[in-house]
JSON list of C-alpha atoms in Angstrom, two decimals:
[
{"chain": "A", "resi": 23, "resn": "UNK", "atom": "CA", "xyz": [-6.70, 148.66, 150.20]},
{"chain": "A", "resi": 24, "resn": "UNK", "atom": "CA", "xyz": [-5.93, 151.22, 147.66]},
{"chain": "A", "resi": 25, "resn": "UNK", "atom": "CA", "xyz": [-3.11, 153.23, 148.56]},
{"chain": "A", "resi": 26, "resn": "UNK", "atom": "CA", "xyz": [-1.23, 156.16, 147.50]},
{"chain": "A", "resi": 27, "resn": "UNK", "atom": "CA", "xyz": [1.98, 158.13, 148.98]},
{"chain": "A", "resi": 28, "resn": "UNK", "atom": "CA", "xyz": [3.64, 161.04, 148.32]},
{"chain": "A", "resi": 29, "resn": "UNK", "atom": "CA", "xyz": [6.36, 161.18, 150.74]},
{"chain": "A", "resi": 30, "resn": "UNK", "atom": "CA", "xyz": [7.29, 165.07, 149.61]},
{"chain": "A", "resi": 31, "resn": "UNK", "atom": "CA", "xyz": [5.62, 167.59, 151.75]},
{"chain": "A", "resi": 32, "resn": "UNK", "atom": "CA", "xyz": [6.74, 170.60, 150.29]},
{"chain": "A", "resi": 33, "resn": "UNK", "atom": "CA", "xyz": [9.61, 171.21, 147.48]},
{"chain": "A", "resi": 34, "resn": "UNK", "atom": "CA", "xyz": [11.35, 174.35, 147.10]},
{"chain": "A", "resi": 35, "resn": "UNK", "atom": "CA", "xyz": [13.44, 175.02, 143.89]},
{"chain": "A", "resi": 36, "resn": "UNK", "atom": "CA", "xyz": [14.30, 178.12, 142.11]},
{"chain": "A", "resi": 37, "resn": "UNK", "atom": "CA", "xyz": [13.37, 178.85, 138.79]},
{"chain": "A", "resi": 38, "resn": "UNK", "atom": "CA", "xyz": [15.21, 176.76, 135.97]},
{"chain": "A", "resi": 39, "resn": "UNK", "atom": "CA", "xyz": [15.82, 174.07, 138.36]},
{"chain": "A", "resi": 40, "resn": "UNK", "atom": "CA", "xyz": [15.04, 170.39, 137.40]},
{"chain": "A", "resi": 41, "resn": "UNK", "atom": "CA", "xyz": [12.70, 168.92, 140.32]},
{"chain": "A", "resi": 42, "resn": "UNK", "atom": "CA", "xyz": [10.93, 165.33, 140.44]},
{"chain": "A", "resi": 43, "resn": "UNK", "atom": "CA", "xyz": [7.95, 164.64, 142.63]},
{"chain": "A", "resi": 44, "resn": "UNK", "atom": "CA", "xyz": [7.54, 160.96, 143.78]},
{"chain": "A", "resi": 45, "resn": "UNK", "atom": "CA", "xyz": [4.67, 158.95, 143.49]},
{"chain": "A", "resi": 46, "resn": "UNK", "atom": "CA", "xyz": [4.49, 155.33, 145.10]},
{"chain": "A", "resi": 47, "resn": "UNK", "atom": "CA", "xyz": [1.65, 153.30, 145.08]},
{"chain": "A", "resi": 48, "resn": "UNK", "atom": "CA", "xyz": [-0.13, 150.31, 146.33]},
{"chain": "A", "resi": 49, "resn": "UNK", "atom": "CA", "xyz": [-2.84, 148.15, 144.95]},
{"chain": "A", "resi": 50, "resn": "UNK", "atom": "CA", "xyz": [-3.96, 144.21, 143.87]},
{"chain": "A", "resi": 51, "resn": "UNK", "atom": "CA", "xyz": [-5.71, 145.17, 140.91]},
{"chain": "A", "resi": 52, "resn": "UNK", "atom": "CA", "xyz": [-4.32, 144.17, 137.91]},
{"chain": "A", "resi": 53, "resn": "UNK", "atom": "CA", "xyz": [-5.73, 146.67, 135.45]},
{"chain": "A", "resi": 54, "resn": "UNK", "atom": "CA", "xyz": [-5.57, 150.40, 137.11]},
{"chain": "A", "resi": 55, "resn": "UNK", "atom": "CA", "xyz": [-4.60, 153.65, 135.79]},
{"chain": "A", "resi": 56, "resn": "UNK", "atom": "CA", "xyz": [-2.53, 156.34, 137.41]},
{"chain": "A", "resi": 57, "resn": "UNK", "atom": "CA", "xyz": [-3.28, 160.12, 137.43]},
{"chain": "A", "resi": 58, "resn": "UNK", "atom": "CA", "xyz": [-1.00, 163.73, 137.88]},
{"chain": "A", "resi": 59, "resn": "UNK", "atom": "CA", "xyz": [-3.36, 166.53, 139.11]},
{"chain": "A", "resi": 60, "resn": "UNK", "atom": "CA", "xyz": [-2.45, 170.21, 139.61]},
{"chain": "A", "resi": 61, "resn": "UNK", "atom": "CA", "xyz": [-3.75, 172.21, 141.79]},
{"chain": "A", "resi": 62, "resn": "UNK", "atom": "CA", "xyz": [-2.77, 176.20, 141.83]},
{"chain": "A", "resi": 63, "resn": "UNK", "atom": "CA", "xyz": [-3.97, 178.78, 144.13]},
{"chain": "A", "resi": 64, "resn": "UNK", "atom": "CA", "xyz": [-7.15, 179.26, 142.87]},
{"chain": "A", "resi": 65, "resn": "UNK", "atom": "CA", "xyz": [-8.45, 175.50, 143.77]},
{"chain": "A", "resi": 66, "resn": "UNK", "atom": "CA", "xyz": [-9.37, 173.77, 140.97]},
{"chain": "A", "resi": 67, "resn": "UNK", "atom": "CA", "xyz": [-7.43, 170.55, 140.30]},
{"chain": "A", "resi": 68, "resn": "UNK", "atom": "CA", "xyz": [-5.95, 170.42, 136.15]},
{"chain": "A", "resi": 69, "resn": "UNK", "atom": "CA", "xyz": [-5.41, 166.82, 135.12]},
{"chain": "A", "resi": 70, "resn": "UNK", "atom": "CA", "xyz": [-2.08, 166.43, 133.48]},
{"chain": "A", "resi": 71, "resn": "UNK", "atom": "CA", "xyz": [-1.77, 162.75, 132.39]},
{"chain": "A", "resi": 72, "resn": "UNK", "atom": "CA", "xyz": [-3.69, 159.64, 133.20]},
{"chain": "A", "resi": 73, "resn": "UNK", "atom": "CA", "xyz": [-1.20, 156.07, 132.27]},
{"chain": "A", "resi": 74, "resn": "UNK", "atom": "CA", "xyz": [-2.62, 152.71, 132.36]},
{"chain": "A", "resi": 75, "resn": "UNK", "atom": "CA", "xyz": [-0.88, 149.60, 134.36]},
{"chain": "A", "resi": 76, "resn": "UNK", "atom": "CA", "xyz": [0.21, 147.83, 130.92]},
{"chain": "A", "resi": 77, "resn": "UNK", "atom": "CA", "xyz": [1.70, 150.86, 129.29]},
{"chain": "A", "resi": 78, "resn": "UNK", "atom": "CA", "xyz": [5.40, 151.35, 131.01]},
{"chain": "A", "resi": 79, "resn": "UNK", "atom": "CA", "xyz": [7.03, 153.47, 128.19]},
{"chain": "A", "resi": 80, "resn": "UNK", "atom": "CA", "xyz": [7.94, 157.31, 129.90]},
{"chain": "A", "resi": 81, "resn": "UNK", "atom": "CA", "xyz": [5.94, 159.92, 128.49]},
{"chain": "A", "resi": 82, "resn": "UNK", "atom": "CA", "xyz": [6.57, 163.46, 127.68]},
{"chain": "A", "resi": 83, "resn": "UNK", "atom": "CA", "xyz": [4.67, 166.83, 127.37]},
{"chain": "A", "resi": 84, "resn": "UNK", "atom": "CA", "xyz": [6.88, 169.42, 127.11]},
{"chain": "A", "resi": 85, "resn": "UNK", "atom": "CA", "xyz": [8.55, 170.32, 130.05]},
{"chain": "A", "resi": 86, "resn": "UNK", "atom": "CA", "xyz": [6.85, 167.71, 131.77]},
{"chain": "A", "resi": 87, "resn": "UNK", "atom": "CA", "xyz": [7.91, 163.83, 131.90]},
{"chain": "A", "resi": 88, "resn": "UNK", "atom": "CA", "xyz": [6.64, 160.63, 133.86]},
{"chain": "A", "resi": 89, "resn": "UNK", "atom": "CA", "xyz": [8.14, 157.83, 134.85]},
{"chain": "A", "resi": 90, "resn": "UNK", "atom": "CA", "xyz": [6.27, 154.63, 135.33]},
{"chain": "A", "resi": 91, "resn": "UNK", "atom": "CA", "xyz": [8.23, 151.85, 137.04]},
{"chain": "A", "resi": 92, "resn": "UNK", "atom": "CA", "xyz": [5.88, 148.82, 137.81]},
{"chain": "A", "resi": 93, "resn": "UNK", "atom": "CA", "xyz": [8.18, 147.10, 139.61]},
{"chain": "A", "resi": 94, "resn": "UNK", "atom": "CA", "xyz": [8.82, 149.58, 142.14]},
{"chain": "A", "resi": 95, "resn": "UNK", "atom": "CA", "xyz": [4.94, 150.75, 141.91]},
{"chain": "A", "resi": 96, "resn": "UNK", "atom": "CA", "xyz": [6.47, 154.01, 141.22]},
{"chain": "A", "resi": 97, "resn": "UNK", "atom": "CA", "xyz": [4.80, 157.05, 138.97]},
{"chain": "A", "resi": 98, "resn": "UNK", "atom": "CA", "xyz": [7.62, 159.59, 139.13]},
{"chain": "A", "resi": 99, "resn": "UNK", "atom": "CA", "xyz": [6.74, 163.24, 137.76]},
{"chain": "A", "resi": 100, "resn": "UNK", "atom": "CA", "xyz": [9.66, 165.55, 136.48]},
{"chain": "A", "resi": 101, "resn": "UNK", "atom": "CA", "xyz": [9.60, 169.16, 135.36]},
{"chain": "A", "resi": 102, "resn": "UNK", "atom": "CA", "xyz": [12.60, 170.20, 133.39]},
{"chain": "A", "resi": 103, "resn": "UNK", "atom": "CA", "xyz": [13.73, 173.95, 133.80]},
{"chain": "A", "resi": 104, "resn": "UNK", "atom": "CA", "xyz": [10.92, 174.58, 136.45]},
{"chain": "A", "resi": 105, "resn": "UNK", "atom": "CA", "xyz": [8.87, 177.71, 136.05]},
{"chain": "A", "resi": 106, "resn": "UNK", "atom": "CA", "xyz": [7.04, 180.15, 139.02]},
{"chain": "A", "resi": 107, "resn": "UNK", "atom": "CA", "xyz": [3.97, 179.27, 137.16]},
{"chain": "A", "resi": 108, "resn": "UNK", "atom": "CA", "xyz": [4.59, 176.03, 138.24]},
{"chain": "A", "resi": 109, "resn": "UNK", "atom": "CA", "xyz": [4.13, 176.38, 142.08]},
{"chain": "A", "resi": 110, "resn": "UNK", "atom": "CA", "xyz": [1.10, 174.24, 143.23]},
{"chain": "A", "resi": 111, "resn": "UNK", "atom": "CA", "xyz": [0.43, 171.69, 144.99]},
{"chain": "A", "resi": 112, "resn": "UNK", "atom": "CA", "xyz": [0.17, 168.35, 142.79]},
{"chain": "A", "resi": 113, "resn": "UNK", "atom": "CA", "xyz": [-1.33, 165.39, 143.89]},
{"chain": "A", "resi": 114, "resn": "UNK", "atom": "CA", "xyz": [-0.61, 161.45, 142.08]},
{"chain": "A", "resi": 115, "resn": "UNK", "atom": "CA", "xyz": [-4.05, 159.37, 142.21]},
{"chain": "A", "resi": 116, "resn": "UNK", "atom": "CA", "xyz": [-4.75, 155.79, 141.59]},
{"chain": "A", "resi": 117, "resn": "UNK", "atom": "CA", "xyz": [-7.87, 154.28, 140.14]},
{"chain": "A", "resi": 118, "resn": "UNK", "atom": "CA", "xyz": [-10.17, 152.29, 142.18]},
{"chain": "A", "resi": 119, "resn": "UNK", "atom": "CA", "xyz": [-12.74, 149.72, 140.76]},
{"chain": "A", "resi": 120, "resn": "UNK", "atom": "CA", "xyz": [-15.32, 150.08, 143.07]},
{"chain": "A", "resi": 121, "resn": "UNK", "atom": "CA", "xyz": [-18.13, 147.17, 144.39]},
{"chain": "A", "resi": 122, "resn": "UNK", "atom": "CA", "xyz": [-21.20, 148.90, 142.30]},
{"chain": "A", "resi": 123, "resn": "UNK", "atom": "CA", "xyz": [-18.85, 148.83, 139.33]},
{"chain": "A", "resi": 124, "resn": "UNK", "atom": "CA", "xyz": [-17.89, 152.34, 138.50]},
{"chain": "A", "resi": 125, "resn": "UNK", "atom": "CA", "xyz": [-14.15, 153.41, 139.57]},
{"chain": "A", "resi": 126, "resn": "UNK", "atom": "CA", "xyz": [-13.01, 156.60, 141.45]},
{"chain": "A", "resi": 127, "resn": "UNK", "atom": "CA", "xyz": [-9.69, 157.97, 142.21]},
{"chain": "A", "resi": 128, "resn": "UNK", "atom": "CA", "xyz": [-7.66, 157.25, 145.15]},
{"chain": "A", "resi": 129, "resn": "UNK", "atom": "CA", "xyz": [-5.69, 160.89, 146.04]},
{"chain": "A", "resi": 130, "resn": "UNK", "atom": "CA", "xyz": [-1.87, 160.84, 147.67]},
{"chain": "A", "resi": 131, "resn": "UNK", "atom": "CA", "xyz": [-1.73, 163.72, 150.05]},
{"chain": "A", "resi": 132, "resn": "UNK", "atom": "CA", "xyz": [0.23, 165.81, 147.41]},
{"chain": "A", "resi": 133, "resn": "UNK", "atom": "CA", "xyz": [3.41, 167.89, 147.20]},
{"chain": "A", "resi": 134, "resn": "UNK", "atom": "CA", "xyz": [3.59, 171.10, 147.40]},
{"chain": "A", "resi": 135, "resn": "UNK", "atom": "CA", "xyz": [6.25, 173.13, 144.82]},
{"chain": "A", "resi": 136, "resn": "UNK", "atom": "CA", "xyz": [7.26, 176.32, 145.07]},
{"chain": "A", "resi": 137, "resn": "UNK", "atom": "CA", "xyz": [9.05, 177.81, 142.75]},
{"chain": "A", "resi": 138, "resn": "UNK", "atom": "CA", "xyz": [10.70, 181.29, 143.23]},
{"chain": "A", "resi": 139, "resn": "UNK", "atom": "CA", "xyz": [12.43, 183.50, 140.39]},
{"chain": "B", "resi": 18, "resn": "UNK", "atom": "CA", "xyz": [-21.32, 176.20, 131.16]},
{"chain": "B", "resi": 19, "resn": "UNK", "atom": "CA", "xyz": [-17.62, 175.17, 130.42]},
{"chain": "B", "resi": 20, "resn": "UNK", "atom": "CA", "xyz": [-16.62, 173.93, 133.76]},
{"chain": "B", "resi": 21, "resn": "UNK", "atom": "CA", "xyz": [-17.72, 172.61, 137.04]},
{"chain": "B", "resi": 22, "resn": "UNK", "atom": "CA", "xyz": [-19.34, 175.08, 138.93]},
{"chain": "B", "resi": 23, "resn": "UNK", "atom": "CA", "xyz": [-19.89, 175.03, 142.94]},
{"chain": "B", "resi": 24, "resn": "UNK", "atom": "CA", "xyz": [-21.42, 177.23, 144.81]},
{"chain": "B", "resi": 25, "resn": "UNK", "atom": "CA", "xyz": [-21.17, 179.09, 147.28]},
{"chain": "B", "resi": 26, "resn": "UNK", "atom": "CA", "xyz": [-16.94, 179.02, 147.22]},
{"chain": "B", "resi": 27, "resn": "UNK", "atom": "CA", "xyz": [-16.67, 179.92, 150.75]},
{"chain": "B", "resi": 28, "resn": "UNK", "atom": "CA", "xyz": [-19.45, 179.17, 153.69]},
{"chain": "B", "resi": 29, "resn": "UNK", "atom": "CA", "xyz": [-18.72, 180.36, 157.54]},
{"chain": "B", "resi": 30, "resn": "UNK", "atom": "CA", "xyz": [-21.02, 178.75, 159.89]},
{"chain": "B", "resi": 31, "resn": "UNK", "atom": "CA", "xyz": [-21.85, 177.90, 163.40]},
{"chain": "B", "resi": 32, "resn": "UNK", "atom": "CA", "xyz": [-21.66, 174.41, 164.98]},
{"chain": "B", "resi": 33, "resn": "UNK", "atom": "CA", "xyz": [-24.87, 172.62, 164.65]},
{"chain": "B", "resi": 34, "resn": "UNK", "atom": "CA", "xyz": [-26.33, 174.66, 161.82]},
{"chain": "B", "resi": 35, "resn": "UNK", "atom": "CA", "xyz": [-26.88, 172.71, 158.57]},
{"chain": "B", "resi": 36, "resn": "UNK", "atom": "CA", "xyz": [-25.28, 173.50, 154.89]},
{"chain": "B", "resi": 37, "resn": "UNK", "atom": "CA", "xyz": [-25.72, 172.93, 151.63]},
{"chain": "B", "resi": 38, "resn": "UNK", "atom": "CA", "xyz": [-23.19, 172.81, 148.60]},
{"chain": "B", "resi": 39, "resn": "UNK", "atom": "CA", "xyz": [-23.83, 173.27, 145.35]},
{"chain": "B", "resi": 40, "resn": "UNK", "atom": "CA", "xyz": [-22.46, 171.50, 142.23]},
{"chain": "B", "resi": 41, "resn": "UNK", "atom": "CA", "xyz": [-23.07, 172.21, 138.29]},
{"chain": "B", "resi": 42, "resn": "UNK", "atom": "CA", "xyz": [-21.35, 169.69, 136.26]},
{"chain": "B", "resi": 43, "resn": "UNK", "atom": "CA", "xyz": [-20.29, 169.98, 132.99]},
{"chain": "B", "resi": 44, "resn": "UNK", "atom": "CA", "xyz": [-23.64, 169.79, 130.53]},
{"chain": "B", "resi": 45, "resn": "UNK", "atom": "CA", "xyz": [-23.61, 166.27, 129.33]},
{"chain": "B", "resi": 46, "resn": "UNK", "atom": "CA", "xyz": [-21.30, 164.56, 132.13]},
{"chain": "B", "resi": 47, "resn": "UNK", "atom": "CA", "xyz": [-23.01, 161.99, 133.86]},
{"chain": "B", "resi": 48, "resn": "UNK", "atom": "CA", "xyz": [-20.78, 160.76, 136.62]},
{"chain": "B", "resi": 49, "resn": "UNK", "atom": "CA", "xyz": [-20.54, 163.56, 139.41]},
{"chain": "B", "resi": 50, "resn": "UNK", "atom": "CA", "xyz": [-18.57, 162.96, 142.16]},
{"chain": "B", "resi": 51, "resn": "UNK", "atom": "CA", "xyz": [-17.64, 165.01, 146.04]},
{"chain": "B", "resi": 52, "resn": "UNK", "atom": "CA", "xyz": [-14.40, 164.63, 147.24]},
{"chain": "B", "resi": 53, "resn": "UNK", "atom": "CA", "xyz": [-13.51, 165.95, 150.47]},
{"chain": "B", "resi": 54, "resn": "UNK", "atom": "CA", "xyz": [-9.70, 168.23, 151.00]},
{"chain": "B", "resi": 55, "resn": "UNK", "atom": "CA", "xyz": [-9.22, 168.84, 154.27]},
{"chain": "B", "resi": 56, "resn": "UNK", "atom": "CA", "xyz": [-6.28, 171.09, 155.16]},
{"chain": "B", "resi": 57, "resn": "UNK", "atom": "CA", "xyz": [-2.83, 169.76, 154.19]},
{"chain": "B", "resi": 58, "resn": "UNK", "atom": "CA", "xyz": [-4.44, 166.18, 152.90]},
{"chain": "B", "resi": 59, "resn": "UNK", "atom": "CA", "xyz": [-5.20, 164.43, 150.12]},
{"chain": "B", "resi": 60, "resn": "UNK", "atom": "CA", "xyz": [-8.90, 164.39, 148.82]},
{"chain": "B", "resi": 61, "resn": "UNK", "atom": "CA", "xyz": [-11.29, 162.01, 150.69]},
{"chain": "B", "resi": 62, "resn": "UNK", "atom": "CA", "xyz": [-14.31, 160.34, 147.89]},
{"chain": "B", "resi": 63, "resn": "UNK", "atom": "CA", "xyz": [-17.44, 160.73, 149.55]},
{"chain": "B", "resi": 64, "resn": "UNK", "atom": "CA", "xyz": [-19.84, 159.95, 146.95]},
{"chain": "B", "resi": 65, "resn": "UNK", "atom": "CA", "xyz": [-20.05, 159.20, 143.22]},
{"chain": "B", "resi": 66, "resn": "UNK", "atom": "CA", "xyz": [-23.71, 159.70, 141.17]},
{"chain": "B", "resi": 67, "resn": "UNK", "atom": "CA", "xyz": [-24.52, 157.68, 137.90]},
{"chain": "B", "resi": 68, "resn": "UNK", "atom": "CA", "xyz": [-27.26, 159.98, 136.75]},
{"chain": "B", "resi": 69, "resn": "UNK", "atom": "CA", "xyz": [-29.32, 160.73, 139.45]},
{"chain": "B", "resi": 70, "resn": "UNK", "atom": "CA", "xyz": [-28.21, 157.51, 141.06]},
{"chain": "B", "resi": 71, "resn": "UNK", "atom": "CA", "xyz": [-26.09, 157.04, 143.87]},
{"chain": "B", "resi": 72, "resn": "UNK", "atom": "CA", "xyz": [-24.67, 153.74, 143.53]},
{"chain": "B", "resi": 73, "resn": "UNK", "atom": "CA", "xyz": [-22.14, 153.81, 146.65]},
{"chain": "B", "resi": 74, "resn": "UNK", "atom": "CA", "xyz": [-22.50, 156.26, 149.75]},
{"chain": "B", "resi": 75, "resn": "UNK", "atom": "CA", "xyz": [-19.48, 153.98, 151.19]},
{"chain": "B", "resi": 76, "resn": "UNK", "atom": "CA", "xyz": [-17.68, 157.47, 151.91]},
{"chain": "B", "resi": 77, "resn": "UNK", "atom": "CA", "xyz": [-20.10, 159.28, 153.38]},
{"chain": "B", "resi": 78, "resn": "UNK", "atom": "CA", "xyz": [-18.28, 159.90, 156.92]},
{"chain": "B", "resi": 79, "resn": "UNK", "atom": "CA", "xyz": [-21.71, 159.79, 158.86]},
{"chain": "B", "resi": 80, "resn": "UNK", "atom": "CA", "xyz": [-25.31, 159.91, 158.52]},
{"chain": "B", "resi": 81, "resn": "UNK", "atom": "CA", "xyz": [-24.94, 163.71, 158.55]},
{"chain": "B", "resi": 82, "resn": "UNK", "atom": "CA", "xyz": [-23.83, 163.74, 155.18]},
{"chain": "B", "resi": 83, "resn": "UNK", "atom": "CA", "xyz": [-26.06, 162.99, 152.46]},
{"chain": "B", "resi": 84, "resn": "UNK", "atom": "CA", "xyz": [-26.29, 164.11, 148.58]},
{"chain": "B", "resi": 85, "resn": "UNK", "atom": "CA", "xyz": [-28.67, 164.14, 146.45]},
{"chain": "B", "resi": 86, "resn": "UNK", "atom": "CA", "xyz": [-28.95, 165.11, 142.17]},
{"chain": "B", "resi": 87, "resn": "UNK", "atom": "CA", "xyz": [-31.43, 165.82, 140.18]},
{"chain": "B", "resi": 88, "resn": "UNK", "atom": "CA", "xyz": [-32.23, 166.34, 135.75]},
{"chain": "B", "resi": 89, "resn": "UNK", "atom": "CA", "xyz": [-28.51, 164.62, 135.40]},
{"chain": "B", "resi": 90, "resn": "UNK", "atom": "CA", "xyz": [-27.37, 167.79, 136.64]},
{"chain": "B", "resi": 91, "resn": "UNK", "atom": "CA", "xyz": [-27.02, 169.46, 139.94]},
{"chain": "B", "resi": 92, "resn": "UNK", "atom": "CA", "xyz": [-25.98, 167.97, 142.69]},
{"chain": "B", "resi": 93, "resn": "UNK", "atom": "CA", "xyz": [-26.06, 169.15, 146.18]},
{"chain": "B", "resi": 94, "resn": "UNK", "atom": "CA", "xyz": [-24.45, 168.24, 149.37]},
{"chain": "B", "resi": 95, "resn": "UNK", "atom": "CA", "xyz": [-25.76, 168.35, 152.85]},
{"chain": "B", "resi": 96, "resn": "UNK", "atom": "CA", "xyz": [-24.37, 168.51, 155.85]},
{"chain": "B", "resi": 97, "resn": "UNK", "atom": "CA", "xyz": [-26.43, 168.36, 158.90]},
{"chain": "B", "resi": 98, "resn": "UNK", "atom": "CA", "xyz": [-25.69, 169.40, 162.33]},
{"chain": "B", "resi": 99, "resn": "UNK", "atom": "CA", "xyz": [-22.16, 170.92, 161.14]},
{"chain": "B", "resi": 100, "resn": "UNK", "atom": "CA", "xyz": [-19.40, 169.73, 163.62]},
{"chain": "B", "resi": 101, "resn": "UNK", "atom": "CA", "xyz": [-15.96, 171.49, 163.65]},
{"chain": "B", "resi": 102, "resn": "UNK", "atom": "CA", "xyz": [-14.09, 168.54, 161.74]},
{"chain": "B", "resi": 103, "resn": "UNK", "atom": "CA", "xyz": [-16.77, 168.79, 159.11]},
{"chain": "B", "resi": 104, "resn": "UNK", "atom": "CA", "xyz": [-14.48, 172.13, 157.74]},
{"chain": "B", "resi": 105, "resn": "UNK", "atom": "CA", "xyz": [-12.51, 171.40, 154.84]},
{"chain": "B", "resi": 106, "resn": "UNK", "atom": "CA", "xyz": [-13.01, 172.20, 151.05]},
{"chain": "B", "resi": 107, "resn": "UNK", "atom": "CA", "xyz": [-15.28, 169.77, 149.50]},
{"chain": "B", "resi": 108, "resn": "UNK", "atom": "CA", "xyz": [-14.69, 169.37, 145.71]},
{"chain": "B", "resi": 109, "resn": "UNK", "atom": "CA", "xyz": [-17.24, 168.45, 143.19]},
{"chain": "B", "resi": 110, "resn": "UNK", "atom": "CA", "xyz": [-15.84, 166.31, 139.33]},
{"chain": "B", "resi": 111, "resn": "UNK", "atom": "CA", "xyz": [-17.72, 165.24, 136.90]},
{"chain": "B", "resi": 112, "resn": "UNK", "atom": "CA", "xyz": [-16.91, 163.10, 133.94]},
{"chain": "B", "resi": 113, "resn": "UNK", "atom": "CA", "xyz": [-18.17, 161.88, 130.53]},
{"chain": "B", "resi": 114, "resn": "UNK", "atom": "CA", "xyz": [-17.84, 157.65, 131.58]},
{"chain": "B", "resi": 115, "resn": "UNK", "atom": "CA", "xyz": [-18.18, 156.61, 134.77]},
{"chain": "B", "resi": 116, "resn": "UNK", "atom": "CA", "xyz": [-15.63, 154.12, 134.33]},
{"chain": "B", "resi": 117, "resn": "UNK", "atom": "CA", "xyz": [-12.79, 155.52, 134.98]},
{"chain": "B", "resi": 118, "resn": "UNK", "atom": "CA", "xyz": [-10.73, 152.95, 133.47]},
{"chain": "B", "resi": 119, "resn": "UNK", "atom": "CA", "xyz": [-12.56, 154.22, 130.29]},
{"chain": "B", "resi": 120, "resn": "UNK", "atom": "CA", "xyz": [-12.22, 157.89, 130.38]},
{"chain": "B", "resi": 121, "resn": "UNK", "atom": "CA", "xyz": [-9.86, 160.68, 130.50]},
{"chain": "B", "resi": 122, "resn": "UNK", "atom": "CA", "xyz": [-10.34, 162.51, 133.64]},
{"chain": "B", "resi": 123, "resn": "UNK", "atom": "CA", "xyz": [-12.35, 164.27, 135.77]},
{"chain": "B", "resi": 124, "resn": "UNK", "atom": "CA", "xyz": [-13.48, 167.65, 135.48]},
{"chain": "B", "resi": 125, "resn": "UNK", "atom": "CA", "xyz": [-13.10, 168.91, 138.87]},
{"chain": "B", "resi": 126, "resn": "UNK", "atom": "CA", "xyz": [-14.50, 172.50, 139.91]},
{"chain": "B", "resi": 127, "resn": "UNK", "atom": "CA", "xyz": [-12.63, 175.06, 142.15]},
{"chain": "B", "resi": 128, "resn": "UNK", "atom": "CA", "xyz": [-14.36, 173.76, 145.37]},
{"chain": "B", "resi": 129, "resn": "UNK", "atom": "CA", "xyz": [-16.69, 175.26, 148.49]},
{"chain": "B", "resi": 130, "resn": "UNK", "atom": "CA", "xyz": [-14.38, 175.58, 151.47]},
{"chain": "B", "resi": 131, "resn": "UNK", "atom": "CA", "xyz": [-16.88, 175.19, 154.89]},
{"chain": "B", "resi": 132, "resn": "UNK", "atom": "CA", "xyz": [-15.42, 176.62, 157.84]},
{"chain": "B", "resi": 133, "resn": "UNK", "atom": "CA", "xyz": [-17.36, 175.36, 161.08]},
{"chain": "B", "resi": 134, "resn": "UNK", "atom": "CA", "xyz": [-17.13, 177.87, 163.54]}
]
């Protein structure tokens, strides 16, 4: 079964901080791609970045980076001089090729950052 | 409209009664999906739609649940005979490809939170 931990509750960090949320997964499909969602007070989840299983090279966005290590089934999110916009919770999902053919996303239970000033 | 709409955003109700959730996907999206967030977890798939087919009710939690969508468009959710653990948020995402392994993202809207009394 699909599988999906992030073992950090809640992070605390004040602003212009460096903080990484950790993403560990589990899965026996060969071909699967890995997902960073935010989701801020109001509710809605923002995607952020979606990486495939054959594509290892770090990405980054800004003040955003990833780091996908596929032999520790890792998907490691950093945030470089963190911001109080940046408090929400953010949640890693896996893909999941489903039986009727279609794939959904498997969810990790999220981390939660807040950021004060 | 340009984003996932669901309606109503918050829903109080008695044990027993039945609800029903809303969802307007993006115009053109034809995968629609319900995810489940109950407090403090992850998000739980319930149900994906291909058009206005269902192909896998696998995460339906019981036969109180059931979904239904109609012109490629609208989808509702209801929930019959409302039981306590039935409160959570329930999110609705929709996407251009149903394969996920094709696609960007979802499109998710800012959810209906249920609260069974």
């Amino acid at each position: 079964a699909q599988k999906v931990t992030q073992a950090q509750t809640e992070i605390s960090v004040v602003e212009k901080e460096d903080v990484t949320l950790d993403c560990v997964y589990e899965t026996r499909d060969t071909t699967y791609y890995l997902f960073w969602y935010k989701q801020p007070p109001s509710g809605e989840l923002v995607f952020l970045i979606r990486r495939n299983s054959f594509d290892e090279q770090n990405e980054i966005s800004g003040r955003y980076s990833w780091n996908f290590q596929k032999s520790t089934s890792s998907f490691n999110f950093t945030i470089t001089a963190s911001q109080v916009v940046d408090s929400a919770v953010y949640f890693c999902a896996l893909s999941e090729a489903r039986n009727s053919g279609y794939s959904t996303l498997t969810f990790g239970k999220g981390t939660m950052l807040l950021v004060s000033p | 409209g340009a984003g996932v709409s669901q309606s109503p955003s918050n829903k109080v109700t008695e044990k027993g009664k039945d609800v029903e959730l809303r969802c307007d996907p993006i115009s053109g999206h034809t995968a629609l999906y319900w995810y489940r967030q109950r407090l403090g977890q992850g998000l739980e798939f319930l149900i994906y739609f291909q058009g206005n087919s269902a192909p896998d009710k696998s995460g339906l939690p019981s036969d109180r649940f059931s979904a239904e969508r109609t012109g490629e468009s609208v989808s509702t959710l209801t929930i019959q005979r409302t039981q306590q653990e039935d409160s959570a948020v329930y999110l609705c995402a929709s996407s251009l490809n149903p394969g996920l392994l094709n696609t960007g993202e979802l499109f998710f809207g800012e959810g209906s939170r249920l609260t069974v009394l």
